[in-house]
CSV table of C-alpha atoms in Angstrom, one decimal:
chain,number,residue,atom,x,y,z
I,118,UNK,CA,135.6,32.5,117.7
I,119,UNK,CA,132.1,31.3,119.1
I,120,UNK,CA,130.4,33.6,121.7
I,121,UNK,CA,127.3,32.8,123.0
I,122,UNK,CA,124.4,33.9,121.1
I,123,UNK,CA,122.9,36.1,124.3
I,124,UNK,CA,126.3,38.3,123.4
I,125,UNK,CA,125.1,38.7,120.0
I,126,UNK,CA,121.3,39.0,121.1
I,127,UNK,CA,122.5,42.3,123.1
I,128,UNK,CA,124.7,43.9,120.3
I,129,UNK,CA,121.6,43.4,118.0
I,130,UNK,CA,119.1,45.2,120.6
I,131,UNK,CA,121.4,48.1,121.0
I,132,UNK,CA,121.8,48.2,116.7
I,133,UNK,CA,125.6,47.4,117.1
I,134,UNK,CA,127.1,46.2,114.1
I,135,UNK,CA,130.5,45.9,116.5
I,136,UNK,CA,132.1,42.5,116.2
I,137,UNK,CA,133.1,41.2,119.9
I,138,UNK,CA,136.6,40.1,120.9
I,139,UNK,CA,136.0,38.5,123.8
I,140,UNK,CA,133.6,38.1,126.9
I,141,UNK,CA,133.0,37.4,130.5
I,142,UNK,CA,129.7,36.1,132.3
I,143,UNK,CA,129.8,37.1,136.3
I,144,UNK,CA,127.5,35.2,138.8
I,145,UNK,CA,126.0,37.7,141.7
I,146,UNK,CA,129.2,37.6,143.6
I,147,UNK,CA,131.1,38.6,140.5
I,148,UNK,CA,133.1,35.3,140.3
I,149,UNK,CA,133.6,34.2,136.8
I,150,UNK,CA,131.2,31.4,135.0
I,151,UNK,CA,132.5,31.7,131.7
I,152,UNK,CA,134.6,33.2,129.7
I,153,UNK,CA,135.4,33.0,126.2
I,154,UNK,CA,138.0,35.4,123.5
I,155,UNK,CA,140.9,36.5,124.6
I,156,UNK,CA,140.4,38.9,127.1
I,157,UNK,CA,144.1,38.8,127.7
I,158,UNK,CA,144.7,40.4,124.4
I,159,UNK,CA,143.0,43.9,126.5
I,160,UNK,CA,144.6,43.4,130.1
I,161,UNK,CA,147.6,42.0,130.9
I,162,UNK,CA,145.5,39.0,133.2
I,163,UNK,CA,144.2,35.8,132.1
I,164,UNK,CA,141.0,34.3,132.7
I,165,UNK,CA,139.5,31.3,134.5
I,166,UNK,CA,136.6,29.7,135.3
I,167,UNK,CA,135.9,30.1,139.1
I,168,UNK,CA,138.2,33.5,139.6
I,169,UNK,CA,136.9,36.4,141.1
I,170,UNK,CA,136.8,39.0,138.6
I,171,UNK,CA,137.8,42.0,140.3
I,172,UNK,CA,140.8,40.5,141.7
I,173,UNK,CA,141.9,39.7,137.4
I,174,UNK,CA,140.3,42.6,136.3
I,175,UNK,CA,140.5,45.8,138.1
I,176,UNK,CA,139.3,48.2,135.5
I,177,UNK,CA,135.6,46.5,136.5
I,178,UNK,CA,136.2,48.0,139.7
I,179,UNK,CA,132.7,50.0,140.3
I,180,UNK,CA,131.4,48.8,136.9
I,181,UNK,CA,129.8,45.2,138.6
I,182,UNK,CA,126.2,46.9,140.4
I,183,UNK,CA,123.8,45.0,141.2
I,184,UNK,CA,121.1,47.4,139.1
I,185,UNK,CA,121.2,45.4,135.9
I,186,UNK,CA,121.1,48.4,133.6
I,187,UNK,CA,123.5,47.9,130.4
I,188,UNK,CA,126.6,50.6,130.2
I,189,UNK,CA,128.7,51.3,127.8
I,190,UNK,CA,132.3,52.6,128.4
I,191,UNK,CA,133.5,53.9,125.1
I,192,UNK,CA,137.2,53.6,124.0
I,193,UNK,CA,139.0,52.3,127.3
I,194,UNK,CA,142.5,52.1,127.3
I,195,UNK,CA,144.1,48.8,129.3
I,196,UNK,CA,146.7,49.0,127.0
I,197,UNK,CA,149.0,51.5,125.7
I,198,UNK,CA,147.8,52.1,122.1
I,199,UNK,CA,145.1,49.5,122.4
I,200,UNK,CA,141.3,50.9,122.8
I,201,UNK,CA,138.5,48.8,123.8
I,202,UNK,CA,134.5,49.8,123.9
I,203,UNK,CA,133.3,47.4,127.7
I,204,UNK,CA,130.0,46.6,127.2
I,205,UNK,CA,128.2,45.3,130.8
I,206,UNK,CA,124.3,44.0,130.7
I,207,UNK,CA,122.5,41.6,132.3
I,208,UNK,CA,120.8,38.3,130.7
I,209,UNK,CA,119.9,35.0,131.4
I,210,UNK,CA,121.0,35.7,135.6
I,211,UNK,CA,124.4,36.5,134.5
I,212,UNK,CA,126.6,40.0,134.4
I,213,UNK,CA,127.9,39.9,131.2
I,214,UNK,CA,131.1,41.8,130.5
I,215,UNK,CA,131.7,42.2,126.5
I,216,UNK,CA,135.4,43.9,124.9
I,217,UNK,CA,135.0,45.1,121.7
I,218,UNK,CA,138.1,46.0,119.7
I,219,UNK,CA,138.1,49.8,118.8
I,220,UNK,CA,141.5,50.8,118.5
I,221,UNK,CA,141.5,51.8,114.7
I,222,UNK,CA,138.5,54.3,115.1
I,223,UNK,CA,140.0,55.7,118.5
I,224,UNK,CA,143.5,55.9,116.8
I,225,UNK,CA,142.4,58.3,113.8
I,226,UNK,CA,140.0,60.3,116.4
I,227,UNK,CA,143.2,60.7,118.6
I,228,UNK,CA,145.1,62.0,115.8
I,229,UNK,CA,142.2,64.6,115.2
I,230,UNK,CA,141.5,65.4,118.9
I,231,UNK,CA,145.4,66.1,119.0
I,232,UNK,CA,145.5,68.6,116.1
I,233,UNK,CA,142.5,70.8,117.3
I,234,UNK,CA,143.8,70.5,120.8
I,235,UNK,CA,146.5,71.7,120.1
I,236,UNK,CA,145.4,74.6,117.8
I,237,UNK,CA,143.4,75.6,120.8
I,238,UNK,CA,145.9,76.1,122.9
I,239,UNK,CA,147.5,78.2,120.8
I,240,UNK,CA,145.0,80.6,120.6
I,241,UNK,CA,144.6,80.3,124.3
I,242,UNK,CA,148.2,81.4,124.9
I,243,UNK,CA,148.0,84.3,121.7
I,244,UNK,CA,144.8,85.5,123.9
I,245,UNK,CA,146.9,85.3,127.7
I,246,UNK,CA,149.8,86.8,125.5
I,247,UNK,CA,148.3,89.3,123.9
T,173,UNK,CA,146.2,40.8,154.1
T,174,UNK,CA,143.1,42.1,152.1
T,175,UNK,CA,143.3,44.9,149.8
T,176,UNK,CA,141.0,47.3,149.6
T,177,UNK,CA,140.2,48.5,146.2
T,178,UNK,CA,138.6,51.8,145.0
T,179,UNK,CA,138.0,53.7,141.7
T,180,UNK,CA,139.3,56.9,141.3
T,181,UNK,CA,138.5,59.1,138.3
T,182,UNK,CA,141.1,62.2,137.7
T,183,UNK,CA,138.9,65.0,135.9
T,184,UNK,CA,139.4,68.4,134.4
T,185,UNK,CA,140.0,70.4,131.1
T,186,UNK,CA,142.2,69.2,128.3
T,187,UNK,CA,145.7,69.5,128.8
T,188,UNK,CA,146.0,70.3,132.4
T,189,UNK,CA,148.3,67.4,133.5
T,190,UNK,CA,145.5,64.4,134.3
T,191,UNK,CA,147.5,62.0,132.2
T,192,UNK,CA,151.2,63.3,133.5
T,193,UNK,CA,150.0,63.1,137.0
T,194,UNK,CA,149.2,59.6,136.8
T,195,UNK,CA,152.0,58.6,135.0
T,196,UNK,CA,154.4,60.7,137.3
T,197,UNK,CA,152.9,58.7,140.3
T,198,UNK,CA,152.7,55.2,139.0
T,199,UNK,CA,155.5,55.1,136.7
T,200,UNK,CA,157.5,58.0,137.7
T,201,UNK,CA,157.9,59.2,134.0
T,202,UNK,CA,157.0,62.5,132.7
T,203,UNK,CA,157.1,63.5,129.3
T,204,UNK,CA,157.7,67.2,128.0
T,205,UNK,CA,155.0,66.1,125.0
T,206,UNK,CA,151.2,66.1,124.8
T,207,UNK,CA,149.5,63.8,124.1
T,208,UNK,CA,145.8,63.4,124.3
T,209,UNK,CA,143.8,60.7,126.0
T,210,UNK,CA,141.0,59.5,123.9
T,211,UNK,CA,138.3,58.0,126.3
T,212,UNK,CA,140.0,56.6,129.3
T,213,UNK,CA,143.0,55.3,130.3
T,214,UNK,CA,142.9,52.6,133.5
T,215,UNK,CA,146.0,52.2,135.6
T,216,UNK,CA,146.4,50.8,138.9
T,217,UNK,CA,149.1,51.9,141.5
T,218,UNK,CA,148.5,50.3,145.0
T,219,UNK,CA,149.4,52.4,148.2
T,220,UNK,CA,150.0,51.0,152.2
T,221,UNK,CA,148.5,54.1,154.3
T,222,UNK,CA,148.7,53.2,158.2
T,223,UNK,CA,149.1,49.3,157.7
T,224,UNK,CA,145.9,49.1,155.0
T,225,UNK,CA,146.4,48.2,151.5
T,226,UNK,CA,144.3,50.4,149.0
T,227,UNK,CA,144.5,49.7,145.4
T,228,UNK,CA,143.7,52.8,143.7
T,229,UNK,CA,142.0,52.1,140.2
T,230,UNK,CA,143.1,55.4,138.5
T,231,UNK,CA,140.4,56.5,135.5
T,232,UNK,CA,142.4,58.8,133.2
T,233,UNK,CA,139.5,60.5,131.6
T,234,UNK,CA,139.5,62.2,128.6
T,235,UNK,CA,139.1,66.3,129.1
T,236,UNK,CA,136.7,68.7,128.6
T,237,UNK,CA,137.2,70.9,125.5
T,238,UNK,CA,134.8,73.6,123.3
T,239,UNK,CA,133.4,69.9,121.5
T,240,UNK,CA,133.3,67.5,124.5
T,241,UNK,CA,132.2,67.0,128.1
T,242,UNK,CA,132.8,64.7,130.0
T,243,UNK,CA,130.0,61.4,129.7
T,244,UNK,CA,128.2,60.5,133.2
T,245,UNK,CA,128.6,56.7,132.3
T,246,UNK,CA,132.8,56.9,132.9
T,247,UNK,CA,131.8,58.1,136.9
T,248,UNK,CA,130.2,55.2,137.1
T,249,UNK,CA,131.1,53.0,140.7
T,250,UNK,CA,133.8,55.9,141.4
T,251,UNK,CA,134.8,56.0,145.6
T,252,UNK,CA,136.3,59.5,144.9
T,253,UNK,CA,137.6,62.0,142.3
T,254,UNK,CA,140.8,64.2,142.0
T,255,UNK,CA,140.0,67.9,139.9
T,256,UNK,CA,142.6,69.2,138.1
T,257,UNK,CA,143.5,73.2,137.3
T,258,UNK,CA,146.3,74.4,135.2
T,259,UNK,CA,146.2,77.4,136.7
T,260,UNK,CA,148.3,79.6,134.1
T,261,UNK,CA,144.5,78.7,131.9
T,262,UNK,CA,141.8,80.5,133.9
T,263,UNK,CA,139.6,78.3,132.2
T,264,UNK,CA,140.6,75.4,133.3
T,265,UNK,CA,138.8,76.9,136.9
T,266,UNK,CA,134.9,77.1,135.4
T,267,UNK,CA,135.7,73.7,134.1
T,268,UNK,CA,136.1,71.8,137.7
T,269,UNK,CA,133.1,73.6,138.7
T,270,UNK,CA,131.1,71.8,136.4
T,271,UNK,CA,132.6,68.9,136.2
T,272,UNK,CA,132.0,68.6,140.2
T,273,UNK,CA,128.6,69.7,140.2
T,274,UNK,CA,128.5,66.7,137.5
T,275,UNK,CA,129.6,64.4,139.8
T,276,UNK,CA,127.5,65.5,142.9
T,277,UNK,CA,124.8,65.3,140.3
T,278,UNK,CA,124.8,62.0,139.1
T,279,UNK,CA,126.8,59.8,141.5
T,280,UNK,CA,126.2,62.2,145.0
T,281,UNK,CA,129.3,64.1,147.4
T,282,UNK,CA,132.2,61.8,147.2
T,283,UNK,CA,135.4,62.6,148.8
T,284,UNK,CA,137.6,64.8,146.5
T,285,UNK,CA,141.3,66.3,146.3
T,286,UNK,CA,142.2,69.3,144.2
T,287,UNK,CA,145.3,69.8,142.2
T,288,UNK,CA,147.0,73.2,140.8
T,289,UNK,CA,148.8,71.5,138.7
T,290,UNK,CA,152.2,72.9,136.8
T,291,UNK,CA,153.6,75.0,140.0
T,292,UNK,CA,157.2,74.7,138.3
T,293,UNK,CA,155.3,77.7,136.5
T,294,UNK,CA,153.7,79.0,139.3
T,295,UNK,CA,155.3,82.5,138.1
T,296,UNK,CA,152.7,82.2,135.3
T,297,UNK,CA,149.5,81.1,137.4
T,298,UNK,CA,146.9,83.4,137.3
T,299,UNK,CA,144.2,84.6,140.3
T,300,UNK,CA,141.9,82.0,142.1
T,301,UNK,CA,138.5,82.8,141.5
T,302,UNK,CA,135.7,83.0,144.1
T,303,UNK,CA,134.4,79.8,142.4
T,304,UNK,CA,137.4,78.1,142.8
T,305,UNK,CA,137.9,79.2,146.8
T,306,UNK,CA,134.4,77.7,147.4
T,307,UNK,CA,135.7,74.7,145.7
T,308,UNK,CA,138.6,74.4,147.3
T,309,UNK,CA,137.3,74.6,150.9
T,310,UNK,CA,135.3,71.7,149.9
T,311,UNK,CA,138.2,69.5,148.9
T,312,UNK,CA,139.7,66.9,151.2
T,313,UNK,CA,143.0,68.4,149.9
T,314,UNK,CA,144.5,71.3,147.7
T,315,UNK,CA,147.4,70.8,146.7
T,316,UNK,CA,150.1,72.4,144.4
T,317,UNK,CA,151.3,69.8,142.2
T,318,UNK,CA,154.5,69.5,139.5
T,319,UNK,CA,154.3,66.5,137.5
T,320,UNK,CA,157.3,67.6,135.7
T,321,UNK,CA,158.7,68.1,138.8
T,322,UNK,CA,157.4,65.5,141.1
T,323,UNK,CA,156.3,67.8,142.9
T,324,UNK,CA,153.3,67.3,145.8
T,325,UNK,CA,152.1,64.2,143.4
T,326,UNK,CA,152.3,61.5,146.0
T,327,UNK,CA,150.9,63.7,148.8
T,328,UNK,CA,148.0,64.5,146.3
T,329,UNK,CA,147.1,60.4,145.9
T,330,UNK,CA,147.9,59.9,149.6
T,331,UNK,CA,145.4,62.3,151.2
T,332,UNK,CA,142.9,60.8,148.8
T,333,UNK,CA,143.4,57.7,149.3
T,334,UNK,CA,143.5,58.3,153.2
T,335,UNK,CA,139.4,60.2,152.1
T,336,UNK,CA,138.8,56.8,150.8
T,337,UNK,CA,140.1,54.5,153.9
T,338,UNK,CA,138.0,57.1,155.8
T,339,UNK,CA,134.9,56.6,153.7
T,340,UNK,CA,135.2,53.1,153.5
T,341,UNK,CA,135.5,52.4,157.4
T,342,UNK,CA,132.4,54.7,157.8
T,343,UNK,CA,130.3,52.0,155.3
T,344,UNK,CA,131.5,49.2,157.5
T,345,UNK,CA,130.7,51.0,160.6
């Protein structure tokens, strides 16, 4: 899949060695200018030139400001069973919106997080239980 | 019509009933398993409160544990928050208090609704705590809540969501 270099220019500067899936680029008003991946693959909309991109894509809800600075949103799940890292920075007088696939990683810590979670409320209920 | 469309981030300890909440109230499905949530989970459940549509987007945060709190960058654009107790886990208290001074920290007072989550077990909840009673007479809301039971789940998103019509007509005012 080609994505446009600026994509890759901003997962260099940050020292990400993550491979992008799929991406969006938002004029001011958030309507999409271009889009390229499959962002469909993440949400259950579909893209197009021209669209609004709240109105596709409402887990960007409160993610479009207007302050340029680049977030991160580790391991968000559109999807059951499907996690994505959203990238959002700002370049070239664009908002760019960048899913990167992270479902294998988030998968084995959910397995871990589970265990130990659940140990812990074990002990929890030995300590209410006496 | 226009919608109106907010972000709403449900936050509190590990294992209170975030996740089971959510899922009670969008897809009206509760499971007896748990199962934890690994970042955040986005649904969407849209709501007509006196003739106004309000599309909630719900942010299923992960909880707070002994290893992890809670990341300021997932509050990020939120119009208002739901805390969640299990109140049979006293613990689960101290951590809505710091999760909402998180919030106040880094994105300012936002409306808010509290949930005592599992009252099918109310038999096993323990005390409030002073902490908690200051909390609560901050909320928009308290309410006791049974996911399992479906129990007080769409009053809980209802009085928010009424916060956030509020909120939002005092912006355009």
């Amino acid at each position: 899949m080609n994505l446009p270099q600026v994509v890759f220019d901003y997962l260099g500067a940050i020292n990400s060695v993550a491979k992008p899936n799929a991406f969006l680029a938002l004029d001011e008003q958030g309507y999409i200018q271009s889009v390229g991946g499959n962002v469909a693959v993440f949400d259950v909309s579909t893209a197009a030139v021209g669209q609004l991109a709240l109105e596709q894509y409402a887990h960007l809800e409160g993610l479009l400001t207007r302050d340029n600075e680049p977030l991160i949103i580790r391991n968000t799940q559109l999807k059951p069973g499907q996690w994505v890292d959203l990238h959002l920075f700002s370049a070239k007088e664009l908002r760019w919106v960048v899913y990167v696939d992270n479902t294998q990683s988030a998968a084995l810590l959910q397995a871990e997080q589970q265990q130990r979670l659940e140990e812990d409320l074990l002990v929890e209920l030995h300590k209410r239980t006496g | 019509m226009s919608i109106i469309q907010k972000k709403v981030c449900m936050l509190g300890a590990f294992s209170v009933g975030k996740t089971s909440l959510i899922s009670q109230y969008v897809n009206s499905i509760f499971s007896e398993k748990y199962t934890t949530t690994i970042g955040v989970k986005i649904d969407k459940k849209q709501l007509e409160i006196d003739d106004t549509f309000l599309s909630m987007v719900l942010w299923d945060v992960y909880g707070e544990d002994n290893h992890q709190r809670v990341m300021p960058s997932y509050l990020r654009g939120l119009a208002g928050y739901i805390l969640v107790a299990d109140p049979t886990r006293a613990s689960t208290f101290s951590s809505l208090i710091s999760l909402n001074a998180m919030v106040e920290e880094s994105i300012g007072e936002m409306p808010f609704v509290l949930a005592l989550n599992k009252s099918d077990i109310k038999d096993e909840w323990v005390d409030s705590t002073d902490e908690l009673n200051a909390l609560k007479a901050k909320a928009a809301g308290v309410f006791e809540t049974s996911a399992k039971m479906d129990t007080g789940v769409n009053e809980l998103f209802t009085c928010l969501g009424r916060s956030l019509l509020k909120a939002n007509a005092g912006v355009g005012s």
